[in-house]
PDB file of C-alpha atoms and ligand atoms in Angstrom:
ATOM      1  CA  MET A  15     -14.154  -4.668 -20.663  1.00 47.00           C
ATOM      2  CA  ALA A  16     -13.312  -5.420 -17.003  1.00 55.00           C
ATOM      3  CA  ALA A  17     -15.558  -4.307 -14.170  1.00 64.00           C
ATOM      4  CA  GLU A  18     -14.880  -0.972 -12.527  1.00 83.00           C
ATOM      5  CA  VAL A  19     -12.679  -1.133  -9.415  1.00 96.00           C
ATOM      6  CA  ARG A  20     -14.353   0.827  -6.607  1.00 97.00           C
ATOM      7  CA  LYS A  21     -12.904  -0.737  -3.480  1.00 98.00           C
ATOM      8  CA  ALA A  22      -9.405  -0.818  -2.044  1.00 98.00           C
ATOM      9  CA  VAL A  23      -8.265  -2.888   0.923  1.00 98.00           C
ATOM     10  CA  PHE A  24      -5.524  -1.534   3.181  1.00 98.00           C
ATOM     11  CA  PRO A  25      -4.101  -4.284   5.408  1.00 98.00           C
ATOM     12  CA  VAL A  26      -2.741  -2.361   8.394  1.00 97.00           C
ATOM     13  CA  ALA A  27      -2.968  -4.989  11.135  1.00 95.00           C
ATOM     14  CA  GLY A  28       0.719  -5.976  11.176  1.00 91.00           C
ATOM     15  CA  LEU A  29       2.805  -5.534  14.302  1.00 87.00           C
ATOM     16  CA  GLY A  30       5.421  -3.248  12.756  1.00 87.00           C
ATOM     17  CA  THR A  31       8.262  -4.869  14.692  1.00 90.00           C
ATOM     18  CA  ARG A  32      10.952  -3.320  12.476  1.00 92.00           C
ATOM     19  CA  PHE A  33       9.978   0.072  13.789  1.00 90.00           C
ATOM     20  CA  LEU A  34       9.936  -0.652  17.512  1.00 91.00           C
ATOM     21  CA  PRO A  35       9.928   1.113  19.897  1.00 91.00           C
ATOM     22  CA  ALA A  36       8.160   3.788  17.792  1.00 89.00           C
ATOM     23  CA  THR A  37       5.330   1.361  16.984  1.00 88.00           C
ATOM     24  CA  LYS A  38       4.721   0.042  20.484  1.00 87.00           C
ATOM     25  CA  ALA A  39       1.600   2.160  21.005  1.00 85.00           C
ATOM     26  CA  THR A  40       1.285   3.858  17.603  1.00 87.00           C
ATOM     27  CA  ALA A  41       0.447   2.510  14.165  1.00 92.00           C
ATOM     28  CA  LYS A  42       3.470   2.611  11.852  1.00 93.00           C
ATOM     29  CA  GLU A  43       1.091   3.775   9.124  1.00 95.00           C
ATOM     30  CA  MET A  44       0.655   6.998  11.133  1.00 95.00           C
ATOM     31  CA  LEU A  45       4.362   7.878  11.106  1.00 95.00           C
ATOM     32  CA  PRO A  46       4.626  11.102   9.090  1.00 97.00           C
ATOM     33  CA  VAL A  47       6.712  11.445   5.946  1.00 97.00           C
ATOM     34  CA  VAL A  48       7.271  15.221   5.991  1.00 97.00           C
ATOM     35  CA  ASP A  49       3.739  16.352   6.954  1.00 94.00           C
ATOM     36  CA  LYS A  50       1.408  13.465   6.078  1.00 96.00           C
ATOM     37  CA  PRO A  51       1.090  10.033   7.667  1.00 97.00           C
ATOM     38  CA  ILE A  52       2.225   7.137   5.470  1.00 97.00           C
ATOM     39  CA  ILE A  53      -1.355   5.870   5.187  1.00 98.00           C
ATOM     40  CA  GLN A  54      -2.525   9.159   3.673  1.00 97.00           C
ATOM     41  CA  TYR A  55      -0.170   8.819   0.703  1.00 98.00           C
ATOM     42  CA  ALA A  56      -1.698   5.382   0.061  1.00 98.00           C
ATOM     43  CA  VAL A  57      -5.260   6.704   0.337  1.00 98.00           C
ATOM     44  CA  GLU A  58      -4.490   9.618  -2.006  1.00 97.00           C
ATOM     45  CA  GLU A  59      -3.107   7.162  -4.566  1.00 98.00           C
ATOM     46  CA  ALA A  60      -6.303   5.080  -4.306  1.00 98.00           C
ATOM     47  CA  VAL A  61      -8.614   8.077  -4.614  1.00 97.00           C
ATOM     48  CA  GLU A  62      -6.653   9.297  -7.660  1.00 96.00           C
ATOM     49  CA  ALA A  63      -7.300   5.874  -9.228  1.00 97.00           C
ATOM     50  CA  GLY A  64     -11.073   6.310  -8.786  1.00 96.00           C
ATOM     51  CA  ILE A  65     -11.504   4.227  -5.618  1.00 97.00           C
ATOM     52  CA  THR A  66     -14.495   5.342  -3.542  1.00 97.00           C
ATOM     53  CA  GLU A  67     -14.640   2.706  -0.777  1.00 98.00           C
ATOM     54  CA  LEU A  68     -11.662   2.262   1.507  1.00 98.00           C
ATOM     55  CA  VAL A  69     -11.569  -0.939   3.557  1.00 98.00           C
ATOM     56  CA  PHE A  70      -9.003  -0.924   6.369  1.00 98.00           C
ATOM     57  CA  VAL A  71      -8.052  -4.207   8.018  1.00 98.00           C
ATOM     58  CA  THR A  72      -6.989  -3.021  11.450  1.00 96.00           C
ATOM     59  CA  ALA A  73      -5.995  -4.337  14.859  1.00 92.00           C
ATOM     60  CA  ARG A  74      -5.333  -3.002  18.333  1.00 84.00           C
ATOM     61  CA  ALA A  75      -3.114   0.094  18.616  1.00 80.00           C
ATOM     62  CA  LYS A  76      -4.438   1.305  15.238  1.00 87.00           C
ATOM     63  CA  ARG A  77      -7.239   3.579  16.443  1.00 88.00           C
ATOM     64  CA  ALA A  78      -5.374   6.679  15.249  1.00 92.00           C
ATOM     65  CA  ILE A  79      -5.985   5.585  11.630  1.00 94.00           C
ATOM     66  CA  GLU A  80      -9.756   5.712  12.171  1.00 94.00           C
ATOM     67  CA  ASP A  81      -9.493   9.104  13.851  1.00 93.00           C
ATOM     68  CA  HIS A  82      -7.329  10.446  11.036  1.00 94.00           C
ATOM     69  CA  PHE A  83      -9.947   9.714   8.369  1.00 93.00           C
ATOM     70  CA  ASP A  84     -12.875  10.828  10.530  1.00 89.00           C
ATOM     71  CA  ARG A  85     -14.223  14.382  10.735  1.00 87.00           C
ATOM     72  CA  SER A  86     -12.999  16.369  13.725  1.00 88.00           C
ATOM     73  CA  PRO A  87     -15.629  19.021  14.515  1.00 89.00           C
ATOM     74  CA  GLU A  88     -13.701  20.432  17.513  1.00 90.00           C
ATOM     75  CA  LEU A  89     -10.477  20.897  15.543  1.00 91.00           C
ATOM     76  CA  GLU A  90     -12.306  22.281  12.508  1.00 90.00           C
ATOM     77  CA  GLY A  91     -14.295  24.713  14.696  1.00 92.00           C
ATOM     78  CA  GLU A  92     -11.113  25.865  16.408  1.00 92.00           C
ATOM     79  CA  LEU A  93      -9.254  26.408  13.110  1.00 92.00           C
ATOM     80  CA  GLU A  94     -12.263  28.285  11.712  1.00 91.00           C
ATOM     81  CA  SER A  95     -12.551  30.603  14.686  1.00 93.00           C
ATOM     82  CA  ARG A  96      -8.815  31.354  14.512  1.00 94.00           C
ATOM     83  CA  GLY A  97      -9.079  32.168  10.794  1.00 93.00           C
ATOM     84  CA  LYS A  98      -6.642  29.390   9.814  1.00 91.00           C
ATOM     85  CA  ALA A  99      -8.252  28.755   6.413  1.00 90.00           C
ATOM     86  CA  ASP A 100      -5.334  26.828   4.843  1.00 90.00           C
ATOM     87  CA  GLN A 101      -5.048  24.360   7.703  1.00 90.00           C
ATOM     88  CA  LEU A 102      -8.832  23.983   7.798  1.00 91.00           C
ATOM     89  CA  ARG A 103      -8.863  23.077   4.105  1.00 90.00           C
ATOM     90  CA  GLU A 104      -6.027  20.606   4.635  1.00 88.00           C
ATOM     91  CA  VAL A 105      -7.873  18.866   7.451  1.00 88.00           C
ATOM     92  CA  ARG A 106     -11.155  18.748   5.517  1.00 87.00           C
ATOM     93  CA  ASP A 107      -9.475  17.496   2.335  1.00 86.00           C
ATOM     94  CA  ILE A 108      -7.981  14.414   3.993  1.00 90.00           C
ATOM     95  CA  LEU A 109     -10.931  12.483   2.613  1.00 91.00           C
ATOM     96  CA  PRO A 110     -12.691  13.923  -0.459  1.00 90.00           C
ATOM     97  CA  PRO A 111     -16.503  13.922  -0.644  1.00 90.00           C
ATOM     98  CA  GLY A 112     -17.970  10.682  -1.960  1.00 93.00           C
ATOM     99  CA  VAL A 113     -15.210   8.518  -0.472  1.00 96.00           C
ATOM    100  CA  SER A 114     -16.156   6.313   2.478  1.00 96.00           C
ATOM    101  CA  CYS A 115     -14.200   4.216   4.982  1.00 96.00           C
ATOM    102  CA  LEU A 116     -14.975   0.825   6.458  1.00 97.00           C
ATOM    103  CA  TYR A 117     -12.982  -0.915   9.180  1.00 96.00           C
ATOM    104  CA  VAL A 118     -12.701  -4.646   9.780  1.00 97.00           C
ATOM    105  CA  ARG A 119     -10.569  -6.189  12.492  1.00 96.00           C
ATOM    106  CA  GLN A 120      -8.007  -8.929  12.153  1.00 96.00           C
ATOM    107  CA  ALA A 121      -8.033 -10.426  15.636  1.00 93.00           C
ATOM    108  CA  GLN A 122      -4.623 -12.076  15.271  1.00 93.00           C
ATOM    109  CA  ALA A 123      -1.749 -11.192  12.946  1.00 93.00           C
ATOM    110  CA  LEU A 124      -1.876 -14.489  11.018  1.00 96.00           C
ATOM    111  CA  GLY A 125      -0.351 -13.057   7.872  1.00 96.00           C
ATOM    112  CA  LEU A 126      -1.133 -10.794   4.926  1.00 97.00           C
ATOM    113  CA  GLY A 127      -3.217 -13.467   3.172  1.00 98.00           C
ATOM    114  CA  HIS A 128      -5.383 -13.811   6.259  1.00 98.00           C
ATOM    115  CA  ALA A 129      -5.716 -10.019   6.544  1.00 98.00           C
ATOM    116  CA  VAL A 130      -6.994  -9.759   2.951  1.00 98.00           C
ATOM    117  CA  LEU A 131      -9.443 -12.604   3.596  1.00 98.00           C
ATOM    118  CA  CYS A 132     -10.795 -10.684   6.630  1.00 98.00           C
ATOM    119  CA  ALA A 133     -11.933  -7.996   4.137  1.00 98.00           C
ATOM    120  CA  ARG A 134     -14.091 -10.426   2.164  1.00 98.00           C
ATOM    121  CA  PRO A 135     -17.434  -9.483   3.803  1.00 97.00           C
ATOM    122  CA  ALA A 136     -16.733  -5.818   2.993  1.00 97.00           C
ATOM    123  CA  VAL A 137     -15.617  -6.464  -0.589  1.00 97.00           C
ATOM    124  CA  GLY A 138     -18.141  -9.081  -1.696  1.00 95.00           C
ATOM    125  CA  GLU A 139     -17.949 -10.476  -5.236  1.00 93.00           C
ATOM    126  CA  GLU A 140     -16.199  -7.487  -6.778  1.00 96.00           C
ATOM    127  CA  CYS A 141     -12.843  -6.793  -8.325  1.00 97.00           C
ATOM    128  CA  PHE A 142     -10.782  -4.804  -5.809  1.00 98.00           C
ATOM    129  CA  ALA A 143      -7.368  -3.307  -5.113  1.00 98.00           C
ATOM    130  CA  VAL A 144      -5.002  -4.122  -2.248  1.00 98.00           C
ATOM    131  CA  ILE A 145      -2.562  -1.444  -1.165  1.00 98.00           C
ATOM    132  CA  LEU A 146       0.204  -1.981   1.374  1.00 98.00           C
ATOM    133  CA  PRO A 147       0.806   1.514   2.708  1.00 98.00           C
ATOM    134  CA  ASP A 148       4.398   0.659   3.731  1.00 96.00           C
ATOM    135  CA  ASP A 149       5.263   0.793   0.058  1.00 98.00           C
ATOM    136  CA  LEU A 150       5.098   4.497  -0.627  1.00 98.00           C
ATOM    137  CA  ILE A 151       5.266   4.981  -4.407  1.00 98.00           C
ATOM    138  CA  HIS A 152       6.102   8.391  -5.777  1.00 95.00           C
ATOM    139  CA  HIS A 153       5.513   9.248  -9.407  1.00 93.00           C
ATOM    140  CA  GLU A 154       5.206  12.662 -11.056  1.00 90.00           C
ATOM    141  CA  GLY A 155       2.613  11.296 -13.538  1.00 93.00           C
ATOM    142  CA  ALA A 156      -0.310   8.937 -12.866  1.00 95.00           C
ATOM    143  CA  GLY A 157       0.092   7.020  -9.602  1.00 96.00           C
ATOM    144  CA  CYS A 158       0.872   3.309  -9.485  1.00 98.00           C
ATOM    145  CA  LEU A 159      -2.725   2.249  -8.785  1.00 98.00           C
ATOM    146  CA  ALA A 160      -4.116   4.498 -11.533  1.00 98.00           C
ATOM    147  CA  GLN A 161      -1.650   2.863 -13.947  1.00 97.00           C
ATOM    148  CA  MET A 162      -2.880  -0.515 -12.780  1.00 98.00           C
ATOM    149  CA  THR A 163      -6.622   0.231 -13.024  1.00 97.00           C
ATOM    150  CA  GLU A 164      -6.067   1.444 -16.588  1.00 97.00           C
ATOM    151  CA  THR A 165      -4.172  -1.759 -17.401  1.00 97.00           C
ATOM    152  CA  PHE A 166      -6.863  -3.815 -15.683  1.00 97.00           C
ATOM    153  CA  GLU A 167      -9.547  -2.309 -17.930  1.00 95.00           C
ATOM    154  CA  ARG A 168      -7.542  -3.501 -20.929  1.00 94.00           C
ATOM    155  CA  GLU A 169      -6.251  -6.873 -19.704  1.00 94.00           C
ATOM    156  CA  GLY A 170      -9.175  -7.906 -17.483  1.00 95.00           C
ATOM    157  CA  CYS A 171      -7.029 -10.168 -15.291  1.00 96.00           C
ATOM    158  CA  SER A 172      -5.652  -9.850 -11.755  1.00 97.00           C
ATOM    159  CA  LEU A 173      -2.449  -7.783 -11.569  1.00 98.00           C
ATOM    160  CA  VAL A 174       0.516  -7.813  -9.205  1.00 98.00           C
ATOM    161  CA  ALA A 175       2.886  -4.824  -9.199  1.00 98.00           C
ATOM    162  CA  VAL A 176       6.567  -5.747  -9.554  1.00 97.00           C
ATOM    163  CA  GLU A 177       9.930  -4.049  -9.849  1.00 96.00           C
ATOM    164  CA  SER A 178      13.471  -5.230 -10.584  1.00 94.00           C
ATOM    165  CA  VAL A 179      15.367  -6.069  -7.417  1.00 95.00           C
ATOM    166  CA  ASP A 180      19.003  -6.876  -6.715  1.00 94.00           C
ATOM    167  CA  PRO A 181      19.410 -10.565  -7.747  1.00 93.00           C
ATOM    168  CA  ASP A 182      21.445 -11.162  -4.558  1.00 95.00           C
ATOM    169  CA  ASP A 183      18.562  -9.840  -2.498  1.00 92.00           C
ATOM    170  CA  THR A 184      15.679 -12.079  -3.627  1.00 94.00           C
ATOM    171  CA  ALA A 185      15.266 -13.623  -0.158  1.00 93.00           C
ATOM    172  CA  ARG A 186      13.672 -10.357   1.007  1.00 90.00           C
ATOM    173  CA  TRP A 187      10.897 -10.418  -1.604  1.00 91.00           C
ATOM    174  CA  GLY A 188       8.060 -12.328  -3.190  1.00 93.00           C
ATOM    175  CA  ILE A 189       9.529 -13.169  -6.605  1.00 94.00           C
ATOM    176  CA  VAL A 190       7.447 -13.793  -9.739  1.00 95.00           C
ATOM    177  CA  ASP A 191       7.994 -16.305 -12.495  1.00 93.00           C
ATOM    178  CA  VAL A 192       7.076 -14.713 -15.817  1.00 91.00           C
ATOM    179  CA  ALA A 193       7.768 -15.479 -19.462  1.00 78.00           C
ATOM    180  CA  GLY A 194       8.844 -12.039 -20.734  1.00 67.00           C
ATOM    181  CA  SER A 195      10.476 -10.127 -17.884  1.00 62.00           C
ATOM    182  CA  ALA A 196      11.120  -7.098 -20.125  1.00 66.00           C
ATOM    183  CA  GLU A 197       7.396  -6.567 -20.761  1.00 79.00           C
ATOM    184  CA  ARG A 198       5.278  -4.050 -18.864  1.00 92.00           C
ATOM    185  CA  VAL A 199       2.565  -6.700 -18.458  1.00 94.00           C
ATOM    186  CA  SER A 200       3.612 -10.356 -18.380  1.00 94.00           C
ATOM    187  CA  THR A 201       1.527 -13.401 -17.589  1.00 94.00           C
ATOM    188  CA  LEU A 202       2.599 -14.936 -14.334  1.00 94.00           C
ATOM    189  CA  SER A 203       3.249 -18.658 -14.166  1.00 92.00           C
ATOM    190  CA  GLY A 204       4.320 -18.737 -10.541  1.00 92.00           C
ATOM    191  CA  ILE A 205       5.326 -16.687  -7.516  1.00 94.00           C
ATOM    192  CA  VAL A 206       7.598 -17.673  -4.631  1.00 90.00           C
ATOM    193  CA  GLU A 207       7.875 -16.043  -1.215  1.00 87.00           C
ATOM    194  CA  LYS A 208      11.428 -14.978  -0.315  1.00 90.00           C
ATOM    195  CA  PRO A 209      13.476 -17.506  -2.366  1.00 92.00           C
ATOM    196  CA  PRO A 210      17.262 -17.661  -1.977  1.00 94.00           C
ATOM    197  CA  PRO A 211      19.005 -16.221  -5.090  1.00 95.00           C
ATOM    198  CA  ALA A 212      19.804 -19.696  -6.483  1.00 95.00           C
ATOM    199  CA  GLU A 213      16.108 -20.634  -6.459  1.00 94.00           C
ATOM    200  CA  ALA A 214      14.614 -17.312  -7.576  1.00 94.00           C
ATOM    201  CA  PRO A 215      12.699 -17.644 -10.868  1.00 93.00           C
ATOM    202  CA  SER A 216      13.488 -13.997 -11.827  1.00 93.00           C
ATOM    203  CA  ASN A 217      14.654 -10.733 -10.289  1.00 92.00           C
ATOM    204  CA  LEU A 218      11.168  -9.209 -10.308  1.00 95.00           C
ATOM    205  CA  GLY A 219      10.033  -8.543  -6.768  1.00 96.00           C
ATOM    206  CA  VAL A 220       6.417  -8.051  -5.706  1.00 97.00           C
ATOM    207  CA  VAL A 221       5.529  -4.553  -4.519  1.00 97.00           C
ATOM    208  CA  GLY A 222       2.506  -3.776  -2.344  1.00 98.00           C
ATOM    209  CA  ARG A 223      -0.080  -3.016  -5.058  1.00 98.00           C
ATOM    210  CA  TYR A 224      -2.504  -5.612  -6.383  1.00 98.00           C
ATOM    211  CA  LEU A 225      -5.717  -5.664  -8.395  1.00 98.00           C
ATOM    212  CA  PHE A 226      -7.716  -8.795  -7.834  1.00 98.00           C
ATOM    213  CA  ARG A 227     -10.642 -10.516  -9.404  1.00 97.00           C
ATOM    214  CA  PRO A 228     -12.899 -12.047  -6.694  1.00 96.00           C
ATOM    215  CA  GLY A 229     -11.385 -15.517  -7.306  1.00 96.00           C
ATOM    216  CA  ILE A 230      -8.535 -14.548  -4.960  1.00 98.00           C
ATOM    217  CA  PHE A 231     -10.851 -15.159  -1.990  1.00 98.00           C
ATOM    218  CA  GLU A 232     -11.417 -18.796  -3.002  1.00 96.00           C
ATOM    219  CA  ALA A 233      -7.666 -19.200  -3.358  1.00 97.00           C
ATOM    220  CA  LEU A 234      -7.076 -17.622   0.071  1.00 98.00           C
ATOM    221  CA  GLU A 235      -9.634 -19.895   1.716  1.00 97.00           C
ATOM    222  CA  THR A 236      -7.955 -23.018   0.408  1.00 96.00           C
ATOM    223  CA  THR A 237      -4.325 -21.967   0.935  1.00 96.00           C
ATOM    224  CA  PRO A 238      -2.612 -23.455   4.007  1.00 94.00           C
ATOM    225  CA  ARG A 239      -0.117 -21.597   6.198  1.00 93.00           C
ATOM    226  CA  GLY A 240       3.188 -20.993   4.437  1.00 90.00           C
ATOM    227  CA  ALA A 241       6.512 -19.298   5.179  1.00 84.00           C
ATOM    228  CA  GLY A 242       6.856 -18.220   8.820  1.00 87.00           C
ATOM    229  CA  GLY A 243       3.674 -20.142   9.711  1.00 92.00           C
ATOM    230  CA  GLU A 244       1.628 -17.258   8.222  1.00 93.00           C
ATOM    231  CA  TYR A 245      -1.112 -17.279   5.602  1.00 95.00           C
ATOM    232  CA  GLN A 246       0.785 -15.808   2.667  1.00 94.00           C
ATOM    233  CA  LEU A 247      -0.915 -13.748  -0.023  1.00 96.00           C
ATOM    234  CA  THR A 248       1.774 -14.873  -2.476  1.00 94.00           C
ATOM    235  CA  ASP A 249       0.821 -18.542  -1.963  1.00 94.00           C
ATOM    236  CA  ALA A 250      -2.811 -17.716  -2.758  1.00 97.00           C
ATOM    237  CA  ILE A 251      -1.770 -15.783  -5.878  1.00 97.00           C
ATOM    238  CA  ALA A 252       0.280 -18.794  -7.021  1.00 95.00           C
ATOM    239  CA  ARG A 253      -2.778 -20.983  -6.505  1.00 96.00           C
ATOM    240  CA  MET A 254      -5.045 -18.564  -8.363  1.00 97.00           C
ATOM    241  CA  ALA A 255      -2.607 -18.373 -11.293  1.00 95.00           C
ATOM    242  CA  ARG A 256      -3.175 -22.101 -11.885  1.00 94.00           C
ATOM    243  CA  SER A 257      -6.864 -21.571 -12.636  1.00 94.00           C
ATOM    244  CA  GLU A 258      -7.034 -18.057 -14.170  1.00 96.00           C
ATOM    245  CA  ARG A 259      -4.699 -15.521 -15.753  1.00 96.00           C
ATOM    246  CA  VAL A 260      -2.715 -13.325 -13.368  1.00 97.00           C
ATOM    247  CA  ALA A 261      -0.186 -10.823 -14.714  1.00 96.00           C
ATOM    248  CA  ALA A 262       2.830  -9.028 -13.281  1.00 96.00           C
ATOM    249  CA  TYR A 263       2.779  -5.270 -13.909  1.00 97.00           C
ATOM    250  CA  ARG A 264       5.977  -3.194 -14.011  1.00 96.00           C
ATOM    251  CA  PHE A 265       4.863   0.207 -12.802  1.00 97.00           C
ATOM    252  CA  SER A 266       6.459   3.616 -13.358  1.00 96.00           C
ATOM    253  CA  GLY A 267       7.506   5.393 -10.184  1.00 96.00           C
ATOM    254  CA  ARG A 268       9.894   5.169  -7.271  1.00 97.00           C
ATOM    255  CA  ARG A 269       9.016   2.909  -4.369  1.00 97.00           C
ATOM    256  CA  TYR A 270      10.164   3.454  -0.801  1.00 97.00           C
ATOM    257  CA  ASP A 271       9.832   0.706   1.798  1.00 95.00           C
ATOM    258  CA  CYS A 272       8.559   2.834   4.659  1.00 96.00           C
ATOM    259  CA  GLY A 273       8.212  -0.281   6.817  1.00 93.00           C
ATOM    260  CA  SER A 274      12.013  -0.226   7.153  1.00 92.00           C
ATOM    261  CA  LYS A 275      14.054   2.517   8.786  1.00 94.00           C
ATOM    262  CA  LEU A 276      16.232   3.090   5.729  1.00 95.00           C
ATOM    263  CA  GLY A 277      13.313   3.262   3.279  1.00 96.00           C
ATOM    264  CA  PHE A 278      11.459   5.616   5.606  1.00 97.00           C
ATOM    265  CA  LEU A 279      14.471   7.943   5.799  1.00 97.00           C
ATOM    266  CA  GLU A 280      14.931   7.851   2.005  1.00 98.00           C
ATOM    267  CA  ALA A 281      11.268   8.761   1.465  1.00 98.00           C
ATOM    268  CA  THR A 282      11.528  11.573   4.014  1.00 98.00           C
ATOM    269  CA  VAL A 283      14.580  13.067   2.289  1.00 98.00           C
ATOM    270  CA  GLU A 284      13.194  12.711  -1.256  1.00 97.00           C
ATOM    271  CA  LEU A 285       9.735  14.062  -0.476  1.00 97.00           C
ATOM    272  CA  GLY A 286      11.197  16.706   1.837  1.00 98.00           C
ATOM    273  CA  ARG A 287      13.324  18.002  -1.061  1.00 97.00           C
ATOM    274  CA  LYS A 288      10.218  18.207  -3.273  1.00 96.00           C
ATOM    275  CA  HIS A 289       7.922  19.757  -0.682  1.00 96.00           C
ATOM    276  CA  PRO A 290       6.495  23.075  -1.947  1.00 95.00           C
ATOM    277  CA  GLU A 291       6.881  24.830   1.403  1.00 94.00           C
ATOM    278  CA  VAL A 292      10.243  23.622   2.718  1.00 97.00           C
ATOM    279  CA  GLY A 293      11.845  21.851  -0.300  1.00 97.00           C
ATOM    280  CA  ASP A 294      14.295  24.573  -1.352  1.00 97.00           C
ATOM    281  CA  ARG A 295      15.549  25.297   2.143  1.00 97.00           C
ATOM    282  CA  PHE A 296      15.764  21.585   2.979  1.00 97.00           C
ATOM    283  CA  SER A 297      17.781  20.932  -0.208  1.00 97.00           C
ATOM    284  CA  ALA A 298      20.127  23.782   0.744  1.00 96.00           C
ATOM    285  CA  PHE A 299      20.458  22.277   4.210  1.00 97.00           C
ATOM    286  CA  LEU A 300      21.292  18.837   2.752  1.00 96.00           C
ATOM    287  CA  ALA A 301      23.853  20.361   0.387  1.00 95.00           C
ATOM    288  CA  GLY A 302      25.581  21.891   3.416  1.00 94.00           C
ATOM    289  CA  ILE A 303      25.884  18.592   5.310  1.00 91.00           C
ATOM    290  CA  ARG A 304      29.149  16.711   5.014  1.00 80.00           C
TER     291      ARG A 304
HETATM  292  P1  LIG B 428       4.864  -6.781   7.083  1.00 52.79           P
HETATM  293  O1  LIG B 428       5.486  -7.994   6.553  1.00 52.79           O
HETATM  294  O2  LIG B 428       5.546  -5.486   6.803  1.00 52.79           O
HETATM  295  O3  LIG B 428       4.679  -6.982   8.644  1.00 52.79           O
HETATM  296  O4  LIG B 428       3.370  -6.737   6.562  1.00 52.79           O
HETATM  297  P2  LIG B 428       4.436  -5.884   9.748  1.00 52.79           P
HETATM  298  O5  LIG B 428       3.958  -6.590  10.961  1.00 52.79           O
HETATM  299  O6  LIG B 428       3.537  -4.784   9.254  1.00 52.79           O
HETATM  300  O7  LIG B 428       5.865  -5.219  10.006  1.00 52.79           O
HETATM  301  P3  LIG B 428       7.226  -5.865  10.600  1.00 52.79           P
HETATM  302  O8  LIG B 428       7.765  -6.756   9.505  1.00 52.79           O
HETATM  303  O9  LIG B 428       6.882  -6.611  11.861  1.00 52.79           O
HETATM  304  O10 LIG B 428       8.078  -4.673  10.858  1.00 52.79           O
HETATM  305  C1  LIG B 428       3.042  -6.294   5.266  1.00 52.79           C
HETATM  306  C2  LIG B 428       1.662  -5.659   5.297  1.00 52.79           C
HETATM  307  O11 LIG B 428       0.703  -6.635   5.699  1.00 52.79           O
HETATM  308  C3  LIG B 428      -0.020  -6.174   6.821  1.00 52.79           C
HETATM  309  C4  LIG B 428       0.875  -5.162   7.490  1.00 52.79           C
HETATM  310  O12 LIG B 428       0.111  -4.240   8.264  1.00 52.79           O
HETATM  311  C5  LIG B 428       1.550  -4.519   6.291  1.00 52.79           C
HETATM  312  O13 LIG B 428       0.719  -3.524   5.690  1.00 52.79           O
HETATM  313  N1  LIG B 428      -0.305  -7.347   7.675  1.00 52.79           N
HETATM  314  C6  LIG B 428       0.647  -8.278   7.894  1.00 52.79           C
HETATM  315  C7  LIG B 428      -1.569  -7.498   8.232  1.00 52.79           C
HETATM  316  O14 LIG B 428      -2.463  -6.635   8.055  1.00 52.79           O
HETATM  317  N2  LIG B 428      -1.824  -8.581   9.002  1.00 52.79           N
HETATM  318  C8  LIG B 428      -0.879  -9.540   9.229  1.00 52.79           C
HETATM  319  O15 LIG B 428      -1.196 -10.527   9.928  1.00 52.79           O
HETATM  320  C9  LIG B 428       0.382  -9.376   8.666  1.00 52.79           C
END
């Protein structure tokens, strides 16, 4: 039986250049999809999976994330005195009781691998999850991370979430090399960052959900800079897979790349249509657009 996964790392120190100018002074993770910031969807998914310690790897211009998950006595007092009970509950429920936040800084955006390594002092020698909030994953049943923690309990090895991608589009993804690509869980023999289609070992692209055994930190420490001169998490995973089992996990759910304008708009439309308060009227509005 694998150890319980209590901690999740949220690397949010990237520059968000694809969303400029919106992200010049604001964290892209705070952009709202309908009525919640992107980061809150990620945190809700983690909490649903039983995570109780949230470790954010932040940088400058990301202060709003800390404020969002902090209590706000002035706002709560104001809502209470105005009798706005629903909004008060919403604000208080952002972080359920028993869940705590920790913030570590990544002084320079040296890559996702480096960002995860910055979380090492907060994680220690435990198994942990990594969630990239840009990848918003919607599923009517158990969330992607809950699916992965359940699989982790059974398999006991590190897991990387994957989904089928357009074979002509592999250069936009980390691509895994696995034996049985039709399986839900397949042992990973390699992983390549953004290969051209002719060199891609499969059409399974890495999505921003991982469950790691602590060995990933050793791999990160010994992995040199890779593509784009950055410390790549995929390179460290490839290194780790040489010394212990790592598996690709095909999750159930729909993923939206909210780090890109198109993915963000798609998520907004889909979740807007499903929103309990405005969904019906928004769907009617969309049906009326030519
Ligand atoms: P991205 O590749 O999306 O980079 O990072 P980015 O800077 O956030 O956005 P663009 O491409 O410039 O628009 C993937 C994830 O890794 C984190 C990002 O915050 C994002 O969650 N990251 C990336 C770091 O935390 N630190 C880094 O040095 C790089």
